[in-house]
mmCIF file of C-alpha atoms in Angstrom:
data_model
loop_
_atom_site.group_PDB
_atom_site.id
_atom_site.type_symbol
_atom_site.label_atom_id
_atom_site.label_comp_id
_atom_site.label_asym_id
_atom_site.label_seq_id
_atom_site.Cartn_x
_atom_site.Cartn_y
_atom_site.Cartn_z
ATOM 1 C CA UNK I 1305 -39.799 21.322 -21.854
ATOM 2 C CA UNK I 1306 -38.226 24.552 -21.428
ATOM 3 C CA UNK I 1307 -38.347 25.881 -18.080
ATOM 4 C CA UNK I 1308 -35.910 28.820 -18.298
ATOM 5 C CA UNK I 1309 -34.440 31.063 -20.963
ATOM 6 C CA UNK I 1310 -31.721 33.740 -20.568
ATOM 7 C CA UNK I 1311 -31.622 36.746 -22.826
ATOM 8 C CA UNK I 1312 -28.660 38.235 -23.883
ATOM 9 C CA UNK I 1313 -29.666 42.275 -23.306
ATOM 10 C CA UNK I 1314 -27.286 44.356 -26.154
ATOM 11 C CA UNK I 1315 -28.700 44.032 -29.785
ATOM 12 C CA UNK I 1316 -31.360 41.050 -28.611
ATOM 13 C CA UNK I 1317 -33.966 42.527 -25.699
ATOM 14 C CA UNK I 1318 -33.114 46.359 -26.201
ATOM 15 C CA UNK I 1319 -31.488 48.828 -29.366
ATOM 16 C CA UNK I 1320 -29.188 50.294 -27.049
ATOM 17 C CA UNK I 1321 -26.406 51.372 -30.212
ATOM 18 C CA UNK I 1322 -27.620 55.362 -29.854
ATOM 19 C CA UNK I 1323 -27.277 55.514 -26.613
ATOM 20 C CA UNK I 1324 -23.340 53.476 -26.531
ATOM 21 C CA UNK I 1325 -22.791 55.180 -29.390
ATOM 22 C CA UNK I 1326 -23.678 58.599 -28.024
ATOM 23 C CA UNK I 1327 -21.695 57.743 -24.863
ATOM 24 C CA UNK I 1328 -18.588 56.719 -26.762
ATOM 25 C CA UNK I 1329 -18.774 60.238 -28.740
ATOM 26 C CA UNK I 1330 -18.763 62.059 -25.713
ATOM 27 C CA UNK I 1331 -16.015 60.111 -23.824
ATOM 28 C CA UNK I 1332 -13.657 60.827 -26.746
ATOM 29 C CA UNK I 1333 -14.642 64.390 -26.912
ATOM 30 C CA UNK I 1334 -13.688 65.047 -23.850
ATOM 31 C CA UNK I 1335 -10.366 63.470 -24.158
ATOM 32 C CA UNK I 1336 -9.886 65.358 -26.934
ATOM 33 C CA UNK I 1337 -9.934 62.496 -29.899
ATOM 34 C CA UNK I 1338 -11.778 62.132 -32.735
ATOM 35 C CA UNK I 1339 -15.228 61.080 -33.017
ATOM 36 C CA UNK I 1340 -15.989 57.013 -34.117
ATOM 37 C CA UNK I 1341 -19.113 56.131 -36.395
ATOM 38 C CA UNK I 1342 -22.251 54.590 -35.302
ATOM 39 C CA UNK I 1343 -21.291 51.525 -37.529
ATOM 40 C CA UNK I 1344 -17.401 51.076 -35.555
ATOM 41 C CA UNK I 1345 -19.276 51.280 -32.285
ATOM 42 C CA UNK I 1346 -21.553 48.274 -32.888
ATOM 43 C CA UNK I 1347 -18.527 46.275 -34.512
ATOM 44 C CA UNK I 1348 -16.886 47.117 -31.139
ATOM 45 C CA UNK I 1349 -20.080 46.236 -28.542
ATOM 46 C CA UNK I 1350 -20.376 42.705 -27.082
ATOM 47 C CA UNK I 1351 -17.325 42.198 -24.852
ATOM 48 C CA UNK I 1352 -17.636 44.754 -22.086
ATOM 49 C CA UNK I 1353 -17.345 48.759 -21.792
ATOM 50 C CA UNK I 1354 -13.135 48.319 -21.150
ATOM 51 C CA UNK I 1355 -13.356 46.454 -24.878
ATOM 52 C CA UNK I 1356 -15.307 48.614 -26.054
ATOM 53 C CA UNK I 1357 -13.104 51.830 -25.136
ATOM 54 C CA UNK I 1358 -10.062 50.377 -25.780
ATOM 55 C CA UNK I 1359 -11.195 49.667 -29.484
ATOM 56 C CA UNK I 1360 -12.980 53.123 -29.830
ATOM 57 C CA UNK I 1361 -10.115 55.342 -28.056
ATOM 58 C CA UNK I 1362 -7.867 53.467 -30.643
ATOM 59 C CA UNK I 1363 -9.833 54.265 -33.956
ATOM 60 C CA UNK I 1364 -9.957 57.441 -32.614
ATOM 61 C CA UNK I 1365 -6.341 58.122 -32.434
ATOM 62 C CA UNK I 1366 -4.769 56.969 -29.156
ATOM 63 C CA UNK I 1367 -2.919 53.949 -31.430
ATOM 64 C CA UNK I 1368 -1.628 52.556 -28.315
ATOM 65 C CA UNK I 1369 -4.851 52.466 -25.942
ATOM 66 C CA UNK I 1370 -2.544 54.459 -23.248
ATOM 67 C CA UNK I 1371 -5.197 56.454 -22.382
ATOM 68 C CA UNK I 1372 -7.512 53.592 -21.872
ATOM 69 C CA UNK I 1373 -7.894 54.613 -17.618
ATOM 70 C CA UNK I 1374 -9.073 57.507 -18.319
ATOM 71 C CA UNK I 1375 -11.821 56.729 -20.723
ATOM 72 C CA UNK I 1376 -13.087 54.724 -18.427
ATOM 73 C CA UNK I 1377 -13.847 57.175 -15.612
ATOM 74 C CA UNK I 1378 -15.208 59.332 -18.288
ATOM 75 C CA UNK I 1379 -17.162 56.772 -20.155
ATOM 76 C CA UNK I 1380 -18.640 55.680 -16.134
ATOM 77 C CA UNK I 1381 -19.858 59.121 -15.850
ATOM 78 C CA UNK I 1382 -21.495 59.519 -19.023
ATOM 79 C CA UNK I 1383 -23.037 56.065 -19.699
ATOM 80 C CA UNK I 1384 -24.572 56.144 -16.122
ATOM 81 C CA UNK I 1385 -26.278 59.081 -16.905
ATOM 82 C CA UNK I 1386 -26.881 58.298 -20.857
ATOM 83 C CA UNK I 1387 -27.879 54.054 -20.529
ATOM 84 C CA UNK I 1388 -31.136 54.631 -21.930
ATOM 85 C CA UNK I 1389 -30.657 57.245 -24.059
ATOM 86 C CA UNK I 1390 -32.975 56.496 -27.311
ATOM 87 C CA UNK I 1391 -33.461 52.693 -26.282
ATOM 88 C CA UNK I 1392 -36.316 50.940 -27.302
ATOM 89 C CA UNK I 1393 -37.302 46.831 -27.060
ATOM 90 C CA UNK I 1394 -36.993 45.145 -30.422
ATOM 91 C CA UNK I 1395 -40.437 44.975 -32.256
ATOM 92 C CA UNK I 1396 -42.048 41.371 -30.596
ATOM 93 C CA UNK I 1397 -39.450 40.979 -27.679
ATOM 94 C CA UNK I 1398 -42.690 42.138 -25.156
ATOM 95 C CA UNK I 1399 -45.191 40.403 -26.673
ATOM 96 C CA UNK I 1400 -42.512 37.446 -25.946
ATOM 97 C CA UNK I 1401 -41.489 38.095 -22.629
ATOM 98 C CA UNK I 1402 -45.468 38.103 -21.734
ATOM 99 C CA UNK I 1403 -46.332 35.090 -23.201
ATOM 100 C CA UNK I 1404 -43.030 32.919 -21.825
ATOM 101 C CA UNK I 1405 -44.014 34.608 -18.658
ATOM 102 C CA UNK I 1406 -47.602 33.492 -19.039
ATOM 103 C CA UNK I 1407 -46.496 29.978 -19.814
ATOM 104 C CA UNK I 1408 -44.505 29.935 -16.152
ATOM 105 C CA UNK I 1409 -41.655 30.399 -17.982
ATOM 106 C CA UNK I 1410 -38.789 31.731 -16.053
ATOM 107 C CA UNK I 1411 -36.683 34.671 -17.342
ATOM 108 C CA UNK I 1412 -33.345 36.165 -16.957
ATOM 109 C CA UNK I 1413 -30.885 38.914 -18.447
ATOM 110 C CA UNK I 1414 -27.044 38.302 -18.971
ATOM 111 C CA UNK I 1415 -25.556 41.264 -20.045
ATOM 112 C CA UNK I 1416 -21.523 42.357 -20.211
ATOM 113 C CA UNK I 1417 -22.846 46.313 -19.592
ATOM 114 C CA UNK I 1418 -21.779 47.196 -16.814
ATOM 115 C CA UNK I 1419 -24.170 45.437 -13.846
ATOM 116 C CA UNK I 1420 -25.878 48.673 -12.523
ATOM 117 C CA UNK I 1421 -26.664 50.112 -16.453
ATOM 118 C CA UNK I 1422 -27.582 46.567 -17.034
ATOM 119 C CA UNK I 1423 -30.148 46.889 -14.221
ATOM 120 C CA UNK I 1424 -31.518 50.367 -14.971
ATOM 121 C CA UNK I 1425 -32.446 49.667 -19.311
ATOM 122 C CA UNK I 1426 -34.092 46.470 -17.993
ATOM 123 C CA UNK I 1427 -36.581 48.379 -15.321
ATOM 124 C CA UNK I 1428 -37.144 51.619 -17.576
ATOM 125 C CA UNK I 1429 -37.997 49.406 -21.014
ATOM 126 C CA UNK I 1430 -39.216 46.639 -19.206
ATOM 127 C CA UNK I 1431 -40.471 47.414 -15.222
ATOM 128 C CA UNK I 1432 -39.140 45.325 -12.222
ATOM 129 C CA UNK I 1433 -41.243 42.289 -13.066
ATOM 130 C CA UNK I 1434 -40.884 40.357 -16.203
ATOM 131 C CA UNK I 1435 -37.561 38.899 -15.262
ATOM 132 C CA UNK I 1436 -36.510 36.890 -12.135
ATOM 133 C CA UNK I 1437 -33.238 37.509 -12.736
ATOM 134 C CA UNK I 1438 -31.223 40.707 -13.896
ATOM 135 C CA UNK I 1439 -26.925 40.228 -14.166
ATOM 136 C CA UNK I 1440 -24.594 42.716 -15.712
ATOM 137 C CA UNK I 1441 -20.665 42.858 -15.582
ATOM 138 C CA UNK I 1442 -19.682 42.744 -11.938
ATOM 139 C CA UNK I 1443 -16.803 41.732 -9.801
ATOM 140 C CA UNK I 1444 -16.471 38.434 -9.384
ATOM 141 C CA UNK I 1445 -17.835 36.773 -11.943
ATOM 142 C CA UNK I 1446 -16.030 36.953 -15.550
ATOM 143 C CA UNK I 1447 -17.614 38.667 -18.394
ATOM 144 C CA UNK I 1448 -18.944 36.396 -21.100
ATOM 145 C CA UNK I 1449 -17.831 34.404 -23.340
ATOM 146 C CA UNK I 1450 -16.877 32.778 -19.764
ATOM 147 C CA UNK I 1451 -19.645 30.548 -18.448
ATOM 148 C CA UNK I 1452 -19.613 31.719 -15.165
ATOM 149 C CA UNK I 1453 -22.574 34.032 -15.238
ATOM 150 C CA UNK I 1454 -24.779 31.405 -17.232
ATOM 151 C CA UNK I 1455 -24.129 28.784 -14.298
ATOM 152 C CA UNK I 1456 -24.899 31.955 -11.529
ATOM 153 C CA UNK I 1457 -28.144 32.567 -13.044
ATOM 154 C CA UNK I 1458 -29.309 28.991 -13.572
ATOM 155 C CA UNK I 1459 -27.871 28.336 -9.745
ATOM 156 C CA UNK I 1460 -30.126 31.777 -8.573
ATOM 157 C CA UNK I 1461 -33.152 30.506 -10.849
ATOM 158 C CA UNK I 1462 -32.876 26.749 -9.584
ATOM 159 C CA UNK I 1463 -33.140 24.715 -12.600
ATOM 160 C CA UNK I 1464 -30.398 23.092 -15.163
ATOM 161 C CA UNK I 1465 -28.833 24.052 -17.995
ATOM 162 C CA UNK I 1466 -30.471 21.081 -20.197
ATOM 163 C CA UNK I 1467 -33.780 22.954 -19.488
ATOM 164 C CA UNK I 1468 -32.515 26.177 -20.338
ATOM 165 C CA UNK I 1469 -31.761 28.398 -23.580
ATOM 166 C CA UNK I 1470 -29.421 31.178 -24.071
ATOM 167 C CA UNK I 1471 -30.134 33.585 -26.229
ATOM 168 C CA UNK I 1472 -28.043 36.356 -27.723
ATOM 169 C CA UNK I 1473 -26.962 38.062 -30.821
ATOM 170 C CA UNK I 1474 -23.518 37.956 -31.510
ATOM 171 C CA UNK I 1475 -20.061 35.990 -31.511
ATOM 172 C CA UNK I 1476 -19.491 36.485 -27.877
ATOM 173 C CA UNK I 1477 -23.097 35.075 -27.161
ATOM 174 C CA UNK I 1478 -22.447 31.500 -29.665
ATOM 175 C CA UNK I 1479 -19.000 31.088 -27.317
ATOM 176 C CA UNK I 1480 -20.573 31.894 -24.167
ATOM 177 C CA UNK I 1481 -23.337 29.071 -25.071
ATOM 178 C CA UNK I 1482 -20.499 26.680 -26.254
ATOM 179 C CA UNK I 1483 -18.506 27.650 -23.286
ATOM 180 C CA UNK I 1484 -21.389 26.431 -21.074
ATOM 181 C CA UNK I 1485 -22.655 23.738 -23.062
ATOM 182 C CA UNK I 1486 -25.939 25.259 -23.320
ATOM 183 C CA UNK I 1487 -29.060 24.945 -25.706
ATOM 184 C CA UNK I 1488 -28.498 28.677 -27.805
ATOM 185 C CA UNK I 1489 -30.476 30.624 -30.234
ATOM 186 C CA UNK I 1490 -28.820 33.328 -31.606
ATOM 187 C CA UNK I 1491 -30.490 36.296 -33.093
ATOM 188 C CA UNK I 1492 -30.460 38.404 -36.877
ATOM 189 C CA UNK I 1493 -32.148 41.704 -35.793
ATOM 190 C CA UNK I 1494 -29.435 42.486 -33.720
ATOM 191 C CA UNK I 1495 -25.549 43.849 -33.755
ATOM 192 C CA UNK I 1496 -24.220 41.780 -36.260
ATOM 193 C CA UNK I 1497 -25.617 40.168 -39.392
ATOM 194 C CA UNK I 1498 -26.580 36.411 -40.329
ATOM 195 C CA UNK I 1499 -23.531 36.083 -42.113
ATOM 196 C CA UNK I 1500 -21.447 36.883 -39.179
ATOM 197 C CA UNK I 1501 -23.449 34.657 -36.922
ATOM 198 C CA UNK I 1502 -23.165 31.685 -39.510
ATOM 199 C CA UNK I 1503 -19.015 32.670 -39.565
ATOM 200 C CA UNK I 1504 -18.885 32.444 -35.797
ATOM 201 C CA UNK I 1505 -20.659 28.734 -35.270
ATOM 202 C CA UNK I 1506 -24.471 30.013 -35.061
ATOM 203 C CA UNK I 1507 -26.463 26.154 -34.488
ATOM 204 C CA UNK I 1508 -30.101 27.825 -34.496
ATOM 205 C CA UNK I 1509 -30.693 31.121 -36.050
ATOM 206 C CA UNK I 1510 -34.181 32.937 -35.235
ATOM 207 C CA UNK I 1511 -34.934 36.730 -37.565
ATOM 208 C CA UNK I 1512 -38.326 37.350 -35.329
ATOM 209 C CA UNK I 1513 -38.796 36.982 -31.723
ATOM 210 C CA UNK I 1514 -41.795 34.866 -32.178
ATOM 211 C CA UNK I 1515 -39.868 32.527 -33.627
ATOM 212 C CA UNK I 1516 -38.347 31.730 -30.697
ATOM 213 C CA UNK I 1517 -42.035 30.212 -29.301
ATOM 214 C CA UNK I 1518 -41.892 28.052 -32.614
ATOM 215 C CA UNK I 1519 -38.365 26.263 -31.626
ATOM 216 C CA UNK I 1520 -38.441 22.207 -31.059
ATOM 217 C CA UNK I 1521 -37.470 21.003 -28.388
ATOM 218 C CA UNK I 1522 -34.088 20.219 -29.513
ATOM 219 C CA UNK I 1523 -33.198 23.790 -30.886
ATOM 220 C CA UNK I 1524 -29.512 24.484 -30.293
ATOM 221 C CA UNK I 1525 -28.582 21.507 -29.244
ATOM 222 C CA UNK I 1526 -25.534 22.217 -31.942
ATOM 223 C CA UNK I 1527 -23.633 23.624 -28.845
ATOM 224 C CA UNK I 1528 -23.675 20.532 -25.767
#
């Protein structure tokens, strides 16, 4: 029986792409380069804010991703201030987080934002108690698709991996689950489409949250 499921926060709790995308805009106006589309930013999301920038600052002009310091002071700045701007739970993720609550499930977020961003769209869309567990990018442990932070959260939420799921919405999210030889469910309303998850190794694909409730017990087991 499942006793503990991690979410993935980018493109499978929260729509955070207006308020990255807004954040990105800004950061290059200020330096002076060319604005991205909404569309380039959500190709770029899933590996960290430095990945992010250095992709973005490129498209945008600075070819060779010299400038790549400085965006990320200025990014800091405005994505502190900007982290929920426009961001709004996926239609069903509540209504799931309550029940898997209700059935004493335990819950954590793994996110590659930025640890204290991470932290503040979890408490505004969700409040401080839903999740037992809340981990963004921080020193010390790698970003995904290392395992690291999967085997941190299982070691702070005192249970195993084999009666765990990972769940996330994107390429990073199917390594990070291979990479930790973890039960994972990877999600189509998010940041890239079913066809990209299928490319990248998806095991167990799930296009409503409910779904998730509906899994056997065996779900993902494509990646141990």
């Amino acid at each position: 029986m499942m006793k503990a499921c991690i979410f993935d926060l980018d493109g499978t709790l929260t729509d955070t792409i207006e308020s990255l995308t807004y954040s990105v805009r800004e950061t290059l106006k200020a330096m002076g380069l060319s604005a991205i589309t909404r569309e380039q930013c959500q190709s770029f999301v899933g590996n960290g804010a430095k990945v992010l920038l250095e992709k973005s600052i490129r498209a945008a002009g600075d070819l060779e991703g010299a400038r790549i310091h400085e965006a990320m002071e200025i990014y800091g700045r405005i994505f502190d201030e900007n982290c929920t701007y426009h961001v709004t739970p996926y239609t069903g993720v509540v209504e799931l987080l309550k029940e898997l609550n209700g059935r004493g499930v335990k819950l954590a977020v793994l996110s590659n934002k930025p640890h204290l961003q991470t932290v503040k769209v979890v408490e505004e869309i969700f409040g401080r108690d839903i999740f037992d567990v809340v981990q963004g990018q921080q020193e010390g442990i790698p970003r995904k698709p290392s395992p690291e932070g999967i085997y941190a959260i299982l070691e702070k939420l005192g249970t195993t991996k084999e009666k765990c799921l990972y769940v996330g919405d994107s390429e990073v999210d199917i390594a990070t689950g291979r990479n930790a030889a973890i039960k994972t469910v990877s999600v189509t309303w998010g940041f890239r489409t079913e066809e990209e998850l299928k490319a990248s190794g998806a095991a167990c694909l799930i296009r409503r949250p409910e779904e998730l409730l509906e899994l056997p017990a065996d779900a993902g087991h494509g990646y141990l």
